[in-house]
Coordinates of C-alpha atoms (C1' of nucleotides) in Angstrom, one line a residue:
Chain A
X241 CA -13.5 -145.9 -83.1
X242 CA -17.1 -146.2 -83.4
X243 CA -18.6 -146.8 -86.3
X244 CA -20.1 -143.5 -87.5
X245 CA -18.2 -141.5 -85.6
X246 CA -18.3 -138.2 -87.0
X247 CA -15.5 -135.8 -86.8
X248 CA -15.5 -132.5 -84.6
X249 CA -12.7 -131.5 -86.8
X250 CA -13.2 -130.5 -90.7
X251 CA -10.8 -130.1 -92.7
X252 CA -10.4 -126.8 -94.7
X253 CA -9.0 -126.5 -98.2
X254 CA -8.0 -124.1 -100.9
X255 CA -7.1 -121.4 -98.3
X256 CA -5.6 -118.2 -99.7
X257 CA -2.2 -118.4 -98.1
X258 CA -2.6 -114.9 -96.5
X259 CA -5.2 -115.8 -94.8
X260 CA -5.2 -116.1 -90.7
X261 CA -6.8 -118.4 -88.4
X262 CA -8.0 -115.8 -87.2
X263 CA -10.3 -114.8 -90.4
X264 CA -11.0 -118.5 -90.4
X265 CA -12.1 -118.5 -87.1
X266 CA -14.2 -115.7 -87.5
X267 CA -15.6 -117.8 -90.7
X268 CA -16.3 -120.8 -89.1
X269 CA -17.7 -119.7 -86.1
X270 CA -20.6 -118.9 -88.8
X271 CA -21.8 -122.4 -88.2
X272 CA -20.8 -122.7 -83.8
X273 CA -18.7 -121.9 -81.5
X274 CA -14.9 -122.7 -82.8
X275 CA -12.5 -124.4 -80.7
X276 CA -9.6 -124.9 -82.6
X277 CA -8.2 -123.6 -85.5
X278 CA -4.5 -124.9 -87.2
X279 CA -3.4 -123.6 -90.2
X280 CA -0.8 -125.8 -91.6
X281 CA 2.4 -124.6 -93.2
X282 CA 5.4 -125.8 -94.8
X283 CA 8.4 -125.8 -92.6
X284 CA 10.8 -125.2 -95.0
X285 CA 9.1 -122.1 -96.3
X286 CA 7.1 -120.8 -93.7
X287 CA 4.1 -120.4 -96.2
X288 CA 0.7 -122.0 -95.7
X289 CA -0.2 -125.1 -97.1
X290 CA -3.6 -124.1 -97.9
X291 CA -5.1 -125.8 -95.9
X292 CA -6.3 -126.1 -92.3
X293 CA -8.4 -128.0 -89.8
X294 CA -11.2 -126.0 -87.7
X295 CA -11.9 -127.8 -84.7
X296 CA -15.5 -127.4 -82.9
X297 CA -17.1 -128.7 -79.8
X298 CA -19.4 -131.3 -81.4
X299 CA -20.1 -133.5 -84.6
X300 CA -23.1 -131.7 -85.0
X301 CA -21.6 -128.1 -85.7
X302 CA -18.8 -129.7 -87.8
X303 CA -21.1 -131.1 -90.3
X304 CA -23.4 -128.0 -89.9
X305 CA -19.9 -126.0 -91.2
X306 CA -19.3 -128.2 -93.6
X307 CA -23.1 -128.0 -94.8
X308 CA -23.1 -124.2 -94.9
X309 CA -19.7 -122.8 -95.5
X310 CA -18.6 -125.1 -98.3
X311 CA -17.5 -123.2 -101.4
X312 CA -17.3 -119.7 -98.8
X313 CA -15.7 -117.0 -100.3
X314 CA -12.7 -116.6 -98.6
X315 CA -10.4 -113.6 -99.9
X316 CA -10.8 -114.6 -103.5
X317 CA -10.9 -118.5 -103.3
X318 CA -13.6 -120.6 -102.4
X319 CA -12.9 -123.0 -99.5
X320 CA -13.7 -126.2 -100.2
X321 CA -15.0 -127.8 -96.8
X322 CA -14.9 -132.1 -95.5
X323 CA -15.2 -133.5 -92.6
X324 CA -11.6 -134.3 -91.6
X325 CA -11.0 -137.8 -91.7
X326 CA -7.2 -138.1 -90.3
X327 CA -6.0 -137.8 -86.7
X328 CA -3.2 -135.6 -86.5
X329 CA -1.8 -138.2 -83.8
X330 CA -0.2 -141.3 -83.5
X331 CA 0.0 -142.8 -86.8
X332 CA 2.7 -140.8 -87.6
X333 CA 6.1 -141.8 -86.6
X334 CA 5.9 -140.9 -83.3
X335 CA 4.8 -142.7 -80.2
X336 CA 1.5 -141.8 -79.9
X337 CA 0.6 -141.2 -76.3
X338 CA -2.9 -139.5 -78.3
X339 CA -3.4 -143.0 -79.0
X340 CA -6.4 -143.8 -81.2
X341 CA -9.6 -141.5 -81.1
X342 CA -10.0 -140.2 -77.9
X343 CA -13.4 -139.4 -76.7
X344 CA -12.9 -135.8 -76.7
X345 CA -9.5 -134.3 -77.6
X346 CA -7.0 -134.0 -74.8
X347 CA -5.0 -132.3 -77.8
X348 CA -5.5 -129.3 -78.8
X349 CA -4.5 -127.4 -75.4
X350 CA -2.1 -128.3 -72.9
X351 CA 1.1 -128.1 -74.4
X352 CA 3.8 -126.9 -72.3
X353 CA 6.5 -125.4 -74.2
X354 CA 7.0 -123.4 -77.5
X355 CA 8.7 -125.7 -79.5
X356 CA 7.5 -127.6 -82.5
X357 CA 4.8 -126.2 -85.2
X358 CA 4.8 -123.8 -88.1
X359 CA 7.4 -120.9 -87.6
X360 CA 5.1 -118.5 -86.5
X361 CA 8.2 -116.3 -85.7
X362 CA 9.9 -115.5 -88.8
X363 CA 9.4 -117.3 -92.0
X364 CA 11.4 -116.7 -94.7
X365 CA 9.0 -116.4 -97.1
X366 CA 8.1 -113.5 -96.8
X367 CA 4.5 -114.3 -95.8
X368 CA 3.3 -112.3 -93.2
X369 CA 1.3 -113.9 -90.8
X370 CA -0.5 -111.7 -88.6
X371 CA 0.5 -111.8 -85.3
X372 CA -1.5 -112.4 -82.6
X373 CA -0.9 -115.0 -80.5
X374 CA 1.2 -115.1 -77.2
X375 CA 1.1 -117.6 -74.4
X376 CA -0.3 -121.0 -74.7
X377 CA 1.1 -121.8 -78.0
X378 CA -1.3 -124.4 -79.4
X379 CA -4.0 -123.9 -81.6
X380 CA -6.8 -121.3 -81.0
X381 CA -8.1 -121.9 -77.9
X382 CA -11.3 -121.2 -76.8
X383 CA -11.9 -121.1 -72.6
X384 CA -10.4 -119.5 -69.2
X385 CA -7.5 -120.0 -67.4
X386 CA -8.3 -120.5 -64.0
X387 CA -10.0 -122.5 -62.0
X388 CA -13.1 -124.9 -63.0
X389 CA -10.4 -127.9 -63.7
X390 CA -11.1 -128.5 -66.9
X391 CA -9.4 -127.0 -69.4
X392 CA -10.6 -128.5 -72.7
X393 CA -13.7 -129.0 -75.1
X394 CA -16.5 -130.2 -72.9
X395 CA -18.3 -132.9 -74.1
X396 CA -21.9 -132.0 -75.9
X397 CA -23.8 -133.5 -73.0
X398 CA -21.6 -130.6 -70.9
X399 CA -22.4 -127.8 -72.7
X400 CA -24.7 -125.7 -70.9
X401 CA -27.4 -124.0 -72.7
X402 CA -29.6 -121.5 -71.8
X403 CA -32.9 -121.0 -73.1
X404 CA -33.1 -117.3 -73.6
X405 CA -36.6 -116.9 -74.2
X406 CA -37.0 -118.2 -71.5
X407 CA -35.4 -115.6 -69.4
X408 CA -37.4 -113.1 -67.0
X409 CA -38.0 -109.5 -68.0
X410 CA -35.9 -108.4 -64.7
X411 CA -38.2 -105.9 -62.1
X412 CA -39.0 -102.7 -62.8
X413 CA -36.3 -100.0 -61.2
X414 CA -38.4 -99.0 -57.7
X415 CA -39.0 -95.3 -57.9
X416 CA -36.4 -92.7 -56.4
X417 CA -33.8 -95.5 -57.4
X418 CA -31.8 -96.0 -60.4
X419 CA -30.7 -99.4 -62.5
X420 CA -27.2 -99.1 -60.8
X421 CA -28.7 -98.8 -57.4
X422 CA -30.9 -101.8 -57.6
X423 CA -28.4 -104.0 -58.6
X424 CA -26.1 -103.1 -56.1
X425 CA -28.9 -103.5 -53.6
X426 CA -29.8 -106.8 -55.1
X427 CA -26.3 -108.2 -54.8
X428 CA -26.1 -106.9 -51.2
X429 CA -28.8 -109.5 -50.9
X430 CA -26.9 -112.2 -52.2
X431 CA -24.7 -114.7 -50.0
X432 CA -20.9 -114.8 -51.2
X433 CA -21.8 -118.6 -52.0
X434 CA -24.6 -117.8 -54.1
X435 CA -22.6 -115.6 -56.1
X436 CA -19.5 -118.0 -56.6
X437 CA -22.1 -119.8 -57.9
X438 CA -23.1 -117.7 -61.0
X439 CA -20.2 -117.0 -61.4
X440 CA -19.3 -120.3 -61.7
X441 CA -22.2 -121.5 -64.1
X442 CA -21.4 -117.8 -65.9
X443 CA -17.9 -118.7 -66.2
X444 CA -19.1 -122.2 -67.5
X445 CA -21.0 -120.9 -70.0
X446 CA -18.9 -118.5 -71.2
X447 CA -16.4 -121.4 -72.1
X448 CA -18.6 -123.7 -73.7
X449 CA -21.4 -121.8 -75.5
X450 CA -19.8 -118.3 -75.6
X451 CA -22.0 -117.2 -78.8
X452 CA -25.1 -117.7 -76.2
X453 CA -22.9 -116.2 -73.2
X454 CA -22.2 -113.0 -75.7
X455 CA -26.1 -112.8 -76.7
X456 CA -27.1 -113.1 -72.7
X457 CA -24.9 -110.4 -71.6
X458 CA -25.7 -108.4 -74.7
X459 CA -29.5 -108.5 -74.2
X460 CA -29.3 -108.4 -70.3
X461 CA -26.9 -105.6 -69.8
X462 CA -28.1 -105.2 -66.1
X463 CA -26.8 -108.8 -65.6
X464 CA -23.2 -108.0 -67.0
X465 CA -23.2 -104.8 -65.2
X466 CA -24.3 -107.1 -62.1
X467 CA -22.0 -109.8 -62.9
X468 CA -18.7 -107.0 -62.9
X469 CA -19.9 -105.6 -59.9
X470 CA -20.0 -108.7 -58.3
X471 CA -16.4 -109.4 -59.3
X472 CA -15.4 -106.2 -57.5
X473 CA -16.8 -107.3 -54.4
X474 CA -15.3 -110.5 -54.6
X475 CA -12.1 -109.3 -55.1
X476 CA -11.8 -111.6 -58.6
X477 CA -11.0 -108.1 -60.2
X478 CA -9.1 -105.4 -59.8
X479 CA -11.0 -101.7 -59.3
X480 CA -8.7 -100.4 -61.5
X481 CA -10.2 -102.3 -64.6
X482 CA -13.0 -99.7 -64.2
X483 CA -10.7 -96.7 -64.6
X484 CA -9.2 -98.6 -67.9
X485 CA -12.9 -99.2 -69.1
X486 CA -14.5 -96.0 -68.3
X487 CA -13.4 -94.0 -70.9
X488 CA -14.2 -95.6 -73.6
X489 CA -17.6 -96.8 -72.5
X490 CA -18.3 -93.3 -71.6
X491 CA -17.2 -92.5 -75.1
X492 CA -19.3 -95.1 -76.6
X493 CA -22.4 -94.0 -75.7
X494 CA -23.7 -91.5 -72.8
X495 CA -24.4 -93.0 -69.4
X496 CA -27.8 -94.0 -69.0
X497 CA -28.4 -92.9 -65.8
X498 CA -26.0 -90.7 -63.7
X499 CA -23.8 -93.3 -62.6
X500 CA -20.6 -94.7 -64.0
X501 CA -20.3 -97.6 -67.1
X502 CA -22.8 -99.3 -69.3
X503 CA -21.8 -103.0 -69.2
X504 CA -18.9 -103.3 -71.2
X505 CA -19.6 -104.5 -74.2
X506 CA -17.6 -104.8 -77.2
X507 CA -14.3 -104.2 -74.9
X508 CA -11.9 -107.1 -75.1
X509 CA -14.3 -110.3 -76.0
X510 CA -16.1 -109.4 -79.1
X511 CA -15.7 -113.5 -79.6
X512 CA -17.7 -114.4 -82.4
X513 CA -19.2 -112.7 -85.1
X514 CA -23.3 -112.8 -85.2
X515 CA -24.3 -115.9 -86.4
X516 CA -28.4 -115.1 -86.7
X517 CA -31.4 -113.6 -84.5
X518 CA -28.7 -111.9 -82.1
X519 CA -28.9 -108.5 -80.9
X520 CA -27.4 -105.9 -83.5
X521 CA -24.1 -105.5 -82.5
X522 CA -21.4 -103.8 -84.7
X523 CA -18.7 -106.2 -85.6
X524 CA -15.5 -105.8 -86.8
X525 CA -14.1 -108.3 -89.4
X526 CA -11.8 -109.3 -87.0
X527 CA -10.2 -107.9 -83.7
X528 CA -8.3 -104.6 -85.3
X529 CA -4.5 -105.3 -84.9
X530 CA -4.0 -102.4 -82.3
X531 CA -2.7 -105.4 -80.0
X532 CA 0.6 -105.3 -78.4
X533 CA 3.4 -106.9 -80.5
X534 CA 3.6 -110.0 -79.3
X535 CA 6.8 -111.6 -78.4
X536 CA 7.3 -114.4 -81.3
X537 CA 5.8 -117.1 -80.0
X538 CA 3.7 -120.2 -80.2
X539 CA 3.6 -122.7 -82.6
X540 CA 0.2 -123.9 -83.3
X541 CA -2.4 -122.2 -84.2
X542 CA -3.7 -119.2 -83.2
X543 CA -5.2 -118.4 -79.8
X544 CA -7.8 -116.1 -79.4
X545 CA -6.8 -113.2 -77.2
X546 CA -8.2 -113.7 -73.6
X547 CA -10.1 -110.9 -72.4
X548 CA -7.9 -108.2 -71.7
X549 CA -6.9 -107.9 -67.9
X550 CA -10.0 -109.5 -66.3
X551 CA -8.9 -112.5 -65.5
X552 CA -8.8 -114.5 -62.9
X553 CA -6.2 -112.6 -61.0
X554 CA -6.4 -112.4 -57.5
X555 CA -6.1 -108.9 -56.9
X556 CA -4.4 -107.2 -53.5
X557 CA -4.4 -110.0 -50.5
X558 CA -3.9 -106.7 -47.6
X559 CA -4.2 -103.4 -47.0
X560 CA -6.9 -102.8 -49.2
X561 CA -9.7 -100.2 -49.3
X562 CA -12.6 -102.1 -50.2
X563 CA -14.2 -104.0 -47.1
X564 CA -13.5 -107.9 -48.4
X565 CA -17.0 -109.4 -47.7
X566 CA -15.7 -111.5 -45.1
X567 CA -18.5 -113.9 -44.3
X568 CA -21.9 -113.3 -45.0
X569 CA -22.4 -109.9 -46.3
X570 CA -25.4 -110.6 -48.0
X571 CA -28.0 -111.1 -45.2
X572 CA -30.8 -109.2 -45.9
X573 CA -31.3 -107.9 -42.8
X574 CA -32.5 -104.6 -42.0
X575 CA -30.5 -103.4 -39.8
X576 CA -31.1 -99.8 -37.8
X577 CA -29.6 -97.0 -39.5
X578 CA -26.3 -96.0 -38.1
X579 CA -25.7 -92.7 -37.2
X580 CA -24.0 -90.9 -39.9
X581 CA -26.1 -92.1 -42.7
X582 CA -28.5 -88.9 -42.1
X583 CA -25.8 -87.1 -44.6
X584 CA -26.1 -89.6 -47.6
X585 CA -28.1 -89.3 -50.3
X586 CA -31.9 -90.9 -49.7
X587 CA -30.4 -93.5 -52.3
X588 CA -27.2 -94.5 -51.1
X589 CA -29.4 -94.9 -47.4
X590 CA -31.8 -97.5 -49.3
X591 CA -28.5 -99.0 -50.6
X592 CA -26.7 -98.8 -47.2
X593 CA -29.9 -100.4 -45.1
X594 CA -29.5 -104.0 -46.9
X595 CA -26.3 -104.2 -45.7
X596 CA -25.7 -105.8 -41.9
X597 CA -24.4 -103.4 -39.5
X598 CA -20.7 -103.9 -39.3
X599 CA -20.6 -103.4 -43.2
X600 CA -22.9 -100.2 -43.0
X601 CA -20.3 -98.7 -40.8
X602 CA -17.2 -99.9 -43.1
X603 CA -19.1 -98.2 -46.0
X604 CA -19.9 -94.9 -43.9
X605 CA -16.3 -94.8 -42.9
X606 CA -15.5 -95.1 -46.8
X607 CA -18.1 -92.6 -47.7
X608 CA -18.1 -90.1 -45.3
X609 CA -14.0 -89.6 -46.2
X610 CA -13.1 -86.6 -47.0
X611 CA -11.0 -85.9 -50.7
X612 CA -7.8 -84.5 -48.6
X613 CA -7.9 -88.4 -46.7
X614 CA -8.4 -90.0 -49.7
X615 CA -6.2 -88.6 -51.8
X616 CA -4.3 -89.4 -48.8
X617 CA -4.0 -93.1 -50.1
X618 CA -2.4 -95.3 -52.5
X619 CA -3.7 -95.6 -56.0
X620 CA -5.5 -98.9 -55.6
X621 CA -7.1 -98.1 -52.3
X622 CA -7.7 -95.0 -54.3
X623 CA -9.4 -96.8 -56.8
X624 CA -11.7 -99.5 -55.1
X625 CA -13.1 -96.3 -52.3
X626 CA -14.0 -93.9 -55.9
X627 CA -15.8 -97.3 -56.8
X628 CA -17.6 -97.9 -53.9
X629 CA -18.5 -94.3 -53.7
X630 CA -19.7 -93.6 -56.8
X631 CA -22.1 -96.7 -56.3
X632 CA -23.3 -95.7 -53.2
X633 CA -22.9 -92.0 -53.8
X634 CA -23.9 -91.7 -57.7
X635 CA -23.1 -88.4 -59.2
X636 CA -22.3 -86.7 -55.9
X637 CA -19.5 -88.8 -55.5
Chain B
dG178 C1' -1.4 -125.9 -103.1
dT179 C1' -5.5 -130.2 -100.7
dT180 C1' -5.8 -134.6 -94.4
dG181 C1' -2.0 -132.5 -89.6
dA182 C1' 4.0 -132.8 -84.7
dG183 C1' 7.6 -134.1 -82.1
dC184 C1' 9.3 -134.4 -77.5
dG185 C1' 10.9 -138.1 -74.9
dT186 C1' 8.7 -141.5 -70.8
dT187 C1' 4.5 -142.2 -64.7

DNA sequence: GTTGAGCGTT
């Protein structure tokens, strides 16, 4: 290795043995955005050693966590913080195909099977550790499944940053429109290929600077709501994800205008706690346990739930409501207004008129359905026709 | 109580 070569991974000691990787991830994201965390435990006993290494995406913010969270309070004890100096890897016993220090981990993800680690199942001991990890069993993992390729810690020089003062203020909402309707007017006026590619650089920055990701789509709330609509058009998630968040947005605070959800917020991916200067945001401690018991699993150490169900599920492939932008649905051009548009709201017309013809008649087919015909349909054609409606239609949906 | 896995071979 090179000389110098600081560690991304720090090594954590005089852990209180009912402590989680969660709490420790919550800790240590204090200092950056956590990639890894690994408790270790005895496997004769089940119980925690104590100690644990927190992996991050760079030197920098393992020293920075090692600087500012040394001697942290942790349930009682004070963790004493290093730089780890081991590799977990080849040195021990086995063959090591991890072979010296790689340049970035290939470790701490892709591992296929369950086997191996810490009994996470059932220890004898008696030491309850919380439970919260299903599916990929190693280590808490930050990042999406799906597409993009890469699956692990991108290297610094990867990491995309945003400068956030540096953002635009947005345009004001054009009179006799509301927030909702200008954004679904301004994502009619975007190409499907311009809006794969925010999702793509969203979706990259989500994974590797999710602290910034959080505070952009916290202090932008007209991008996430953007960003979710766009996902709906693109078919990347399901409708029915609205009728799941609704509720509890609705709950959360009263609509702004008369249309449906505030971006969601705090839903599934309250990742990491405020580290400074970001928006005030109630956190709790720690996700509340109100997640479904897990089936025993994983080894490692503890993955970070994955937001809820909006993943990167393709959704229905036929007989779907929603008109699937086919090619091109975003050309701005004004296109005369059909026929039946006379009976829509003065908005929805404005919202209808940046769409090219054969859409504008998709949508007037969709809107202009009467509740007998619709009711008339399955539940997830159901769902994606209230969607469009509301957001053409607003409150007289 | 204080520096980490083993499986099994493209």
């Amino acid at each position: 290795m090179a000389p110098g070569q600081a560690s991304k991974t720090i090594f954590v000691a005089n852990i209180p043995y009912d402590v989680s990787e969660e709490q420790l991830a919550n800790t240590f994201s204090e200092a950056g955005p956590v990639n890894n965390v690994e408790i270790k435990f005895d496997p004769q006993t089940g119980r925690s050693k104590g100690y644990a290494f927190v992996q991050f995406y760079d030197e920098a913010t393992a020293l920075s966590a090692v600087r500012n969270l040394q001697d942290a309070p942790v349930n009682g004890r004070n963790l004493r913080v290093e730089l780890s100096t081991d590799e977990p890897g080849p040195r021990r016993g086995g063959r090591g195909s991890r072979g010296g220090v790689p340049g970035q981990p290939g470790g701490p993800i892709g591992n296929a099977g369950g086997p191996g680690g810490p009994p996470a199942g059932g220890p004898p001991g008696g030491y309850g550790r919380p439970q919260h990890d299903d599916g990929p069993p190693r280590g808490y993992d930050q990042g999406f499944p799906g597409s993009g390729g890469r699956g692990g810690p991108p290297p610094p020089s990867q990491v995309n940053r945003v400068d956030l003062n540096a953002l635009p203020e947005g345009s004001p909402v054009p009179p006799g429109s509301n927030a909702t309707d200008s954004i679904s007017k301004t994502l009619a006026a975007v190409t499907p290929g311009q809006m794969q590619d925010v999702m793509a650089s969203m979706k990259s920055l989500i994974t590797t600077n999710p602290e910034q990701a959080r505070q952009l789509l916290t202090s932008k709330p007209q991008l996430a709501y953007a960003l979710f609509q766009a996902m709906l058009l693109m078919n990347i998630v399901d409708p029915s994800v609205l009728q799941r968040i609704q509720p509890l947005s609705a709950a959360a605070a009263p609509p702004p205008a008369s249309n449906f959800a505030p971006p969601p917020q705090q839903n599934s991916y309250s990742a990491y706690p405020p580290s400074n200067g970001g928006p005030p945001s109630n956190y709790p401690p720690y996700p509340p346990a109100n997640a479904q018991p897990p089936a025993a699993g994983g080894g490692g150490g503890y993955n970070r739930p994955p937001p809820a169900q909006v993943g990167y599920n393709p959704p229905p492939q036929s007989g779907y409501g929603a008109p699937p932008p086919q090619a091109g649905y975003g050309t701005p051009a004004p296109a005369p207004p059909a026929s039946g548009m006379a009976s829509l709201p003065p908005s929805a017309q404005q919202a209808l008129a940046t769409l090219p013809e054969d859409q504008q008649q998709m949508l007037l087919q969709v809107l202009q359905l009467t509740p007998d015909q619709i009711s008339a349909l399955d539940a997830t054609q159901k769902a994606s026709i209230m969607q469009l409606r509301q957001q053409f239609l607003g409150a007289a949906a």
